[in-house]
Amino acid sequence: MTIGSPTDFSGRLTINGAELVVEAFGPEDAPAMIVHHGAPGLGSRSEPRRSFGPFADRFRVIVFDARGSGESSDDEPFTHEQWVADVDAIRAHFGYERIVMAGGSYGGFIALEYAIAHPERVAALVLRDTAADTAHDHLAVERAKTTDRTVIPQWAIDRIGTGRFESNDQIREYWKAILPLYDHQHDPAKDAARLAATRFHYRTHNAAFGQNMPKYDLKPKLPTITCPTLVTVGRHDWRTPVAASQVIADLIPDARLVVFEHSGHSPQLEEPELFQRTVRDFLDSAGIR
């Protein structure tokens, strides 16, 4: 069954008091996969839909705009606890007892938090270019300072990972400035398209990086994750480097780490065929079919 079948769902759901835009596609009786996007206040369901849409041949794939992002409502709080609760409410709405939980970048933070909070609900965990703490954030600042792709203004460098924005216009200029860092093979046209497609919610971004991240450290809890776990990362990721993924793989029992040699922050888009094959092989080995 493919995207566009009669079992597809696309609409607004009231989830824990917020109006979230949710999409589900693939066979309803297939194993469920919920995918959380990254970049609170900047990201949306469009990337997970593109990256994990092909899995709808074998899975019920559910993507959504988190509260405070994309087309969903700006109902606070913008906390990890609330975003985790929203994932669980979406799971319950569609009637699945267990799910494959997937997330990239900041979405990986929420995927990890969900697996820790609801171990009985997670059949497998798929992570992409994420981290268990903020120990490697300084490397992103150094990469921004030394890149030869573009000149990033100092005011933008000073705001990396800080959550200090005063308006949607300001965070738009910031996003425009740092976009050249994300892909291994830089394509200015792709950056322009990504910028044009972004909906900005600066208050969400401020809460995520100004309030949530200073206290973020999941390392002590990672050994409690017992479900099969795949950790993927681009070799040239400027934001969450390979070392950050290595920490996760080392601390989660029997986790599998796969490094994509020709990718930056988005191997699911830069090496899509290899990424999809890697995830499929992992889920097959975990017995999830």
CSV table of C-alpha atoms in Angstrom, one decimal:
chain,number,residue,atom,x,y,z
A,1,MET,CA,0.0,0.0,0.0
A,2,THR,CA,1.4,3.4,-0.9
A,3,ILE,CA,0.8,7.1,0.1
A,4,GLY,CA,-2.5,8.3,-1.3
A,5,SER,CA,-4.4,5.1,-0.4
A,6,PRO,CA,-7.9,5.3,1.2
A,7,THR,CA,-6.4,4.5,4.6
A,8,ASP,CA,-4.4,7.8,4.7
A,9,PHE,CA,-5.2,10.4,7.2
A,10,SER,CA,-4.4,14.1,7.1
A,11,GLY,CA,-5.9,16.7,9.4
A,12,ARG,CA,-5.9,18.5,12.7
A,13,LEU,CA,-6.2,16.7,16.0
A,14,THR,CA,-6.7,18.1,19.5
A,15,ILE,CA,-3.8,16.6,21.4
A,16,ASN,CA,-3.4,17.6,25.1
A,17,GLY,CA,-5.1,20.9,24.5
A,18,ALA,CA,-3.1,21.8,21.3
A,19,GLU,CA,-4.2,21.6,17.7
A,20,LEU,CA,-1.7,19.4,15.9
A,21,VAL,CA,-1.5,18.8,12.2
A,22,VAL,CA,-1.0,15.0,11.8
A,23,GLU,CA,-0.6,12.7,8.8
A,24,ALA,CA,-0.7,8.9,8.7
A,25,PHE,CA,-0.1,6.7,5.7
A,26,GLY,CA,0.4,3.1,5.0
A,27,PRO,CA,-1.6,0.0,6.0
A,28,GLU,CA,-3.6,0.5,9.2
A,29,ASP,CA,-2.9,-3.1,10.3
A,30,ALA,CA,0.9,-2.7,9.8
A,31,PRO,CA,3.4,-2.0,12.6
A,32,ALA,CA,3.3,1.7,13.5
A,33,MET,CA,6.1,4.2,13.2
A,34,ILE,CA,5.9,7.7,14.7
A,35,VAL,CA,8.6,10.1,13.4
A,36,HIS,CA,9.4,13.3,15.2
A,37,HIS,CA,10.9,16.2,13.3
A,38,GLY,CA,13.8,18.4,14.5
A,39,ALA,CA,14.4,22.1,15.0
A,40,PRO,CA,11.5,23.2,17.2
A,41,GLY,CA,10.0,26.4,15.8
A,42,LEU,CA,11.7,25.8,12.4
A,43,GLY,CA,11.0,22.2,11.5
A,44,SER,CA,7.9,20.5,10.4
A,45,ARG,CA,6.4,17.1,9.3
A,46,SER,CA,7.6,17.7,5.8
A,47,GLU,CA,11.0,16.2,6.3
A,48,PRO,CA,9.9,13.1,8.1
A,49,ARG,CA,7.2,12.6,5.5
A,50,ARG,CA,9.8,12.7,2.7
A,51,SER,CA,12.3,10.6,4.6
A,52,PHE,CA,10.0,7.9,6.0
A,53,GLY,CA,7.2,8.0,3.5
A,54,PRO,CA,8.8,5.1,1.5
A,55,PHE,CA,8.3,2.9,4.6
A,56,ALA,CA,4.6,3.1,4.2
A,57,ASP,CA,4.8,0.0,2.0
A,58,ARG,CA,5.3,-2.0,5.3
A,59,PHE,CA,4.5,0.4,8.1
A,60,ARG,CA,1.8,2.8,9.3
A,61,VAL,CA,3.9,5.9,9.3
A,62,ILE,CA,2.7,8.8,11.4
A,63,VAL,CA,4.2,12.3,11.1
A,64,PHE,CA,3.1,15.6,12.6
A,65,ASP,CA,4.0,19.2,13.3
A,66,ALA,CA,4.8,19.3,17.0
A,67,ARG,CA,3.1,22.0,19.1
A,68,GLY,CA,4.8,25.3,18.4
A,69,SER,CA,6.1,24.2,15.0
A,70,GLY,CA,4.9,24.1,11.4
A,71,GLU,CA,1.1,24.4,11.0
A,72,SER,CA,0.3,23.3,14.6
A,73,SER,CA,-0.9,25.7,17.3
A,74,ASP,CA,1.4,27.6,19.6
A,75,ASP,CA,0.1,26.3,22.8
A,76,GLU,CA,2.6,26.1,25.6
A,77,PRO,CA,4.4,24.5,27.3
A,78,PHE,CA,7.3,23.8,24.9
A,79,THR,CA,9.0,21.3,27.1
A,80,HIS,CA,10.4,17.8,26.5
A,81,GLU,CA,7.8,16.4,28.9
A,82,GLN,CA,5.0,17.9,26.9
A,83,TRP,CA,6.3,16.9,23.5
A,84,VAL,CA,6.7,13.3,24.9
A,85,ALA,CA,3.2,13.4,26.2
A,86,ASP,CA,1.9,14.5,22.8
A,87,VAL,CA,3.7,11.6,21.1
A,88,ASP,CA,2.0,9.2,23.5
A,89,ALA,CA,-1.4,10.8,22.9
A,90,ILE,CA,-1.0,10.5,19.1
A,91,ARG,CA,-0.1,6.8,19.6
A,92,ALA,CA,-3.2,6.3,21.7
A,93,HIS,CA,-5.4,8.2,19.3
A,94,PHE,CA,-4.5,5.8,16.5
A,95,GLY,CA,-4.9,2.8,18.8
A,96,TYR,CA,-1.4,1.3,18.7
A,97,GLU,CA,0.0,-0.5,21.8
A,98,ARG,CA,3.6,-0.3,20.6
A,99,ILE,CA,5.5,1.7,18.0
A,100,VAL,CA,8.8,2.2,16.3
A,101,MET,CA,9.9,5.6,17.6
A,102,ALA,CA,12.0,7.6,15.2
A,103,GLY,CA,13.5,11.1,15.4
A,104,GLY,CA,16.3,13.2,14.0
A,105,SER,CA,18.3,16.1,15.5
A,106,TYR,CA,16.1,17.6,18.2
A,107,GLY,CA,13.5,15.1,17.3
A,108,GLY,CA,16.0,12.5,18.4
A,109,PHE,CA,16.1,14.1,21.8
A,110,ILE,CA,12.3,13.6,22.0
A,111,ALA,CA,12.6,10.0,20.7
A,112,LEU,CA,15.1,9.2,23.4
A,113,GLU,CA,13.0,10.9,26.1
A,114,TYR,CA,10.0,8.9,24.9
A,115,ALA,CA,11.8,5.6,25.0
A,116,ILE,CA,13.0,6.3,28.5
A,117,ALA,CA,9.5,7.4,29.7
A,118,HIS,CA,7.5,4.7,27.9
A,119,PRO,CA,9.8,1.6,27.5
A,120,GLU,CA,6.8,-0.7,27.2
A,121,ARG,CA,5.5,1.3,24.2
A,122,VAL,CA,8.7,1.2,22.0
A,123,ALA,CA,9.4,-1.8,19.8
A,124,ALA,CA,12.4,-0.2,18.3
A,125,LEU,CA,14.2,3.2,18.3
A,126,VAL,CA,15.6,4.9,15.2
A,127,LEU,CA,17.8,7.9,15.8
A,128,ARG,CA,19.4,10.3,13.3
A,129,ASP,CA,22.1,12.9,13.9
A,130,THR,CA,21.2,13.6,17.5
A,131,ALA,CA,22.8,13.8,21.0
A,132,ALA,CA,22.4,12.8,24.6
A,133,ASP,CA,23.7,16.0,26.0
A,134,THR,CA,25.2,19.4,25.0
A,135,ALA,CA,28.8,18.4,25.4
A,136,HIS,CA,29.6,18.8,21.7
A,137,ASP,CA,27.8,22.1,21.1
A,138,HIS,CA,31.0,24.1,21.1
A,139,LEU,CA,32.1,22.2,18.0
A,140,ALA,CA,29.2,23.6,16.1
A,141,VAL,CA,30.2,27.1,17.0
A,142,GLU,CA,33.8,26.4,15.9
A,143,ARG,CA,32.6,25.0,12.6
A,144,ALA,CA,30.4,28.0,11.9
A,145,LYS,CA,33.4,30.3,12.6
A,146,THR,CA,35.8,28.4,10.3
A,147,THR,CA,33.6,27.4,7.4
A,148,ASP,CA,34.8,28.3,3.9
A,149,ARG,CA,31.4,28.1,2.4
A,150,THR,CA,30.1,31.4,3.4
A,151,VAL,CA,30.7,34.2,5.9
A,152,ILE,CA,28.3,33.7,8.9
A,153,PRO,CA,27.7,37.0,10.8
A,154,GLN,CA,29.0,37.1,14.3
A,155,TRP,CA,25.5,37.9,15.7
A,156,ALA,CA,24.3,34.6,14.2
A,157,ILE,CA,27.3,32.6,15.5
A,158,ASP,CA,26.6,34.1,19.0
A,159,ARG,CA,23.0,32.7,18.8
A,160,ILE,CA,23.8,29.1,17.9
A,161,GLY,CA,22.1,26.9,20.4
A,162,THR,CA,21.1,29.8,22.7
A,163,GLY,CA,17.4,30.5,22.1
A,164,ARG,CA,17.9,34.3,22.1
A,165,PHE,CA,15.6,35.6,19.3
A,166,GLU,CA,13.4,38.6,19.4
A,167,SER,CA,11.1,38.0,16.4
A,168,ASN,CA,10.3,35.6,13.6
A,169,ASP,CA,12.1,38.0,11.2
A,170,GLN,CA,15.3,37.7,13.2
A,171,ILE,CA,15.2,33.9,13.4
A,172,ARG,CA,14.5,33.8,9.7
A,173,GLU,CA,17.8,35.7,9.1
A,174,TYR,CA,19.6,33.4,11.4
A,175,TRP,CA,18.3,30.3,9.6
A,176,LYS,CA,19.3,31.8,6.3
A,177,ALA,CA,22.8,32.4,7.6
A,178,ILE,CA,23.5,28.9,9.0
A,179,LEU,CA,21.7,26.8,6.3
A,180,PRO,CA,24.9,26.5,4.2
A,181,LEU,CA,26.4,24.4,7.0
A,182,TYR,CA,23.9,21.5,7.0
A,183,ASP,CA,24.6,19.4,3.9
A,184,HIS,CA,27.9,17.8,2.9
A,185,GLN,CA,27.5,18.9,-0.7
A,186,HIS,CA,26.3,22.5,-0.4
A,187,ASP,CA,23.6,23.5,-2.8
A,188,PRO,CA,22.5,27.2,-2.5
A,189,ALA,CA,19.3,26.5,-4.4
A,190,LYS,CA,18.3,23.8,-1.9
A,191,ASP,CA,19.0,26.3,0.9
A,192,ALA,CA,16.7,28.9,-0.7
A,193,ALA,CA,13.9,26.4,-1.1
A,194,ARG,CA,14.3,25.2,2.5
A,195,LEU,CA,14.2,28.8,3.7
A,196,ALA,CA,11.1,29.6,1.7
A,197,ALA,CA,9.3,26.6,3.0
A,198,THR,CA,10.0,27.2,6.7
A,199,ARG,CA,7.3,28.5,9.1
A,200,PHE,CA,8.9,30.4,11.9
A,201,HIS,CA,7.9,30.2,15.6
A,202,TYR,CA,10.7,32.0,17.5
A,203,ARG,CA,9.1,31.6,20.9
A,204,THR,CA,9.2,27.8,20.5
A,205,HIS,CA,12.8,27.9,19.4
A,206,ASN,CA,13.7,30.1,22.4
A,207,ALA,CA,12.1,27.7,24.8
A,208,ALA,CA,13.8,24.7,23.3
A,209,PHE,CA,17.3,26.1,23.3
A,210,GLY,CA,17.1,28.7,26.1
A,211,GLN,CA,15.2,26.7,28.7
A,212,ASN,CA,15.2,23.0,27.8
A,213,MET,CA,18.7,22.4,26.5
A,214,PRO,CA,20.7,23.9,29.4
A,215,LYS,CA,19.4,21.0,31.6
A,216,TYR,CA,19.5,18.3,29.0
A,217,ASP,CA,21.6,15.3,29.8
A,218,LEU,CA,20.2,11.8,29.2
A,219,LYS,CA,23.5,9.9,29.6
A,220,PRO,CA,22.7,8.4,33.0
A,221,LYS,CA,19.3,7.1,31.7
A,222,LEU,CA,20.5,5.6,28.4
A,223,PRO,CA,21.5,2.2,29.8
A,224,THR,CA,17.8,1.7,30.8
A,225,ILE,CA,16.8,1.6,27.1
A,226,THR,CA,16.5,-2.0,26.2
A,227,CYS,CA,14.7,-2.0,22.8
A,228,PRO,CA,16.6,-2.5,19.6
A,229,THR,CA,18.2,0.8,18.7
A,230,LEU,CA,19.7,2.2,15.5
A,231,VAL,CA,21.9,5.3,15.7
A,232,THR,CA,22.7,7.0,12.4
A,233,VAL,CA,24.8,10.1,11.7
A,234,GLY,CA,26.5,11.9,8.8
A,235,ARG,CA,30.2,11.8,8.9
A,236,HIS,CA,30.4,15.6,8.2
A,237,ASP,CA,27.5,16.7,10.5
A,238,TRP,CA,28.4,20.2,11.8
A,239,ARG,CA,25.7,20.3,14.5
A,240,THR,CA,25.7,16.9,16.1
A,241,PRO,CA,29.0,15.2,15.2
A,242,VAL,CA,29.8,11.5,15.0
A,243,ALA,CA,31.2,11.7,18.6
A,244,ALA,CA,27.8,12.6,19.9
A,245,SER,CA,26.2,9.6,18.3
A,246,GLN,CA,29.0,7.4,19.5
A,247,VAL,CA,28.1,8.3,23.1
A,248,ILE,CA,24.5,7.2,22.6
A,249,ALA,CA,25.6,3.9,20.9
A,250,ASP,CA,28.1,3.2,23.7
A,251,LEU,CA,25.5,3.7,26.5
A,252,ILE,CA,22.4,2.0,25.0
A,253,PRO,CA,22.9,-1.8,25.3
A,254,ASP,CA,23.5,-3.4,21.9
A,255,ALA,CA,22.8,-0.2,20.0
A,256,ARG,CA,23.9,-0.2,16.3
A,257,LEU,CA,25.8,2.8,15.0
A,258,VAL,CA,25.9,3.5,11.3
A,259,VAL,CA,28.0,6.5,9.9
A,260,PHE,CA,27.1,7.8,6.5
A,261,GLU,CA,30.3,8.9,4.8
A,262,HIS,CA,28.9,11.3,2.3
A,263,SER,CA,26.4,13.2,4.4
A,264,GLY,CA,26.2,16.1,6.7
A,265,HIS,CA,23.3,16.6,9.1
A,266,SER,CA,20.8,14.8,6.9
A,267,PRO,CA,21.8,11.4,5.6
A,268,GLN,CA,18.2,10.5,5.2
A,269,LEU,CA,18.0,13.2,2.5
A,270,GLU,CA,21.7,13.1,1.2
A,271,GLU,CA,22.0,9.4,0.9
A,272,PRO,CA,18.3,8.3,0.9
A,273,GLU,CA,18.6,4.9,-0.7
A,274,LEU,CA,21.4,3.8,1.7
A,275,PHE,CA,19.5,5.3,4.7
A,276,GLN,CA,16.3,3.5,3.8
A,277,ARG,CA,18.1,0.2,3.2
A,278,THR,CA,19.9,0.6,6.6
A,279,VAL,CA,16.7,1.2,8.5
A,280,ARG,CA,14.9,-1.6,6.7
A,281,ASP,CA,17.7,-4.0,7.5
A,282,PHE,CA,17.7,-2.9,11.1
A,283,LEU,CA,13.9,-3.3,11.5
A,284,ASP,CA,14.1,-6.7,9.8
A,285,SER,CA,16.8,-7.8,12.2
A,286,ALA,CA,14.7,-6.6,15.1
A,287,GLY,CA,11.8,-8.8,13.9
A,288,ILE,CA,9.5,-5.9,13.2
A,289,ARG,CA,7.6,-6.6,10.0
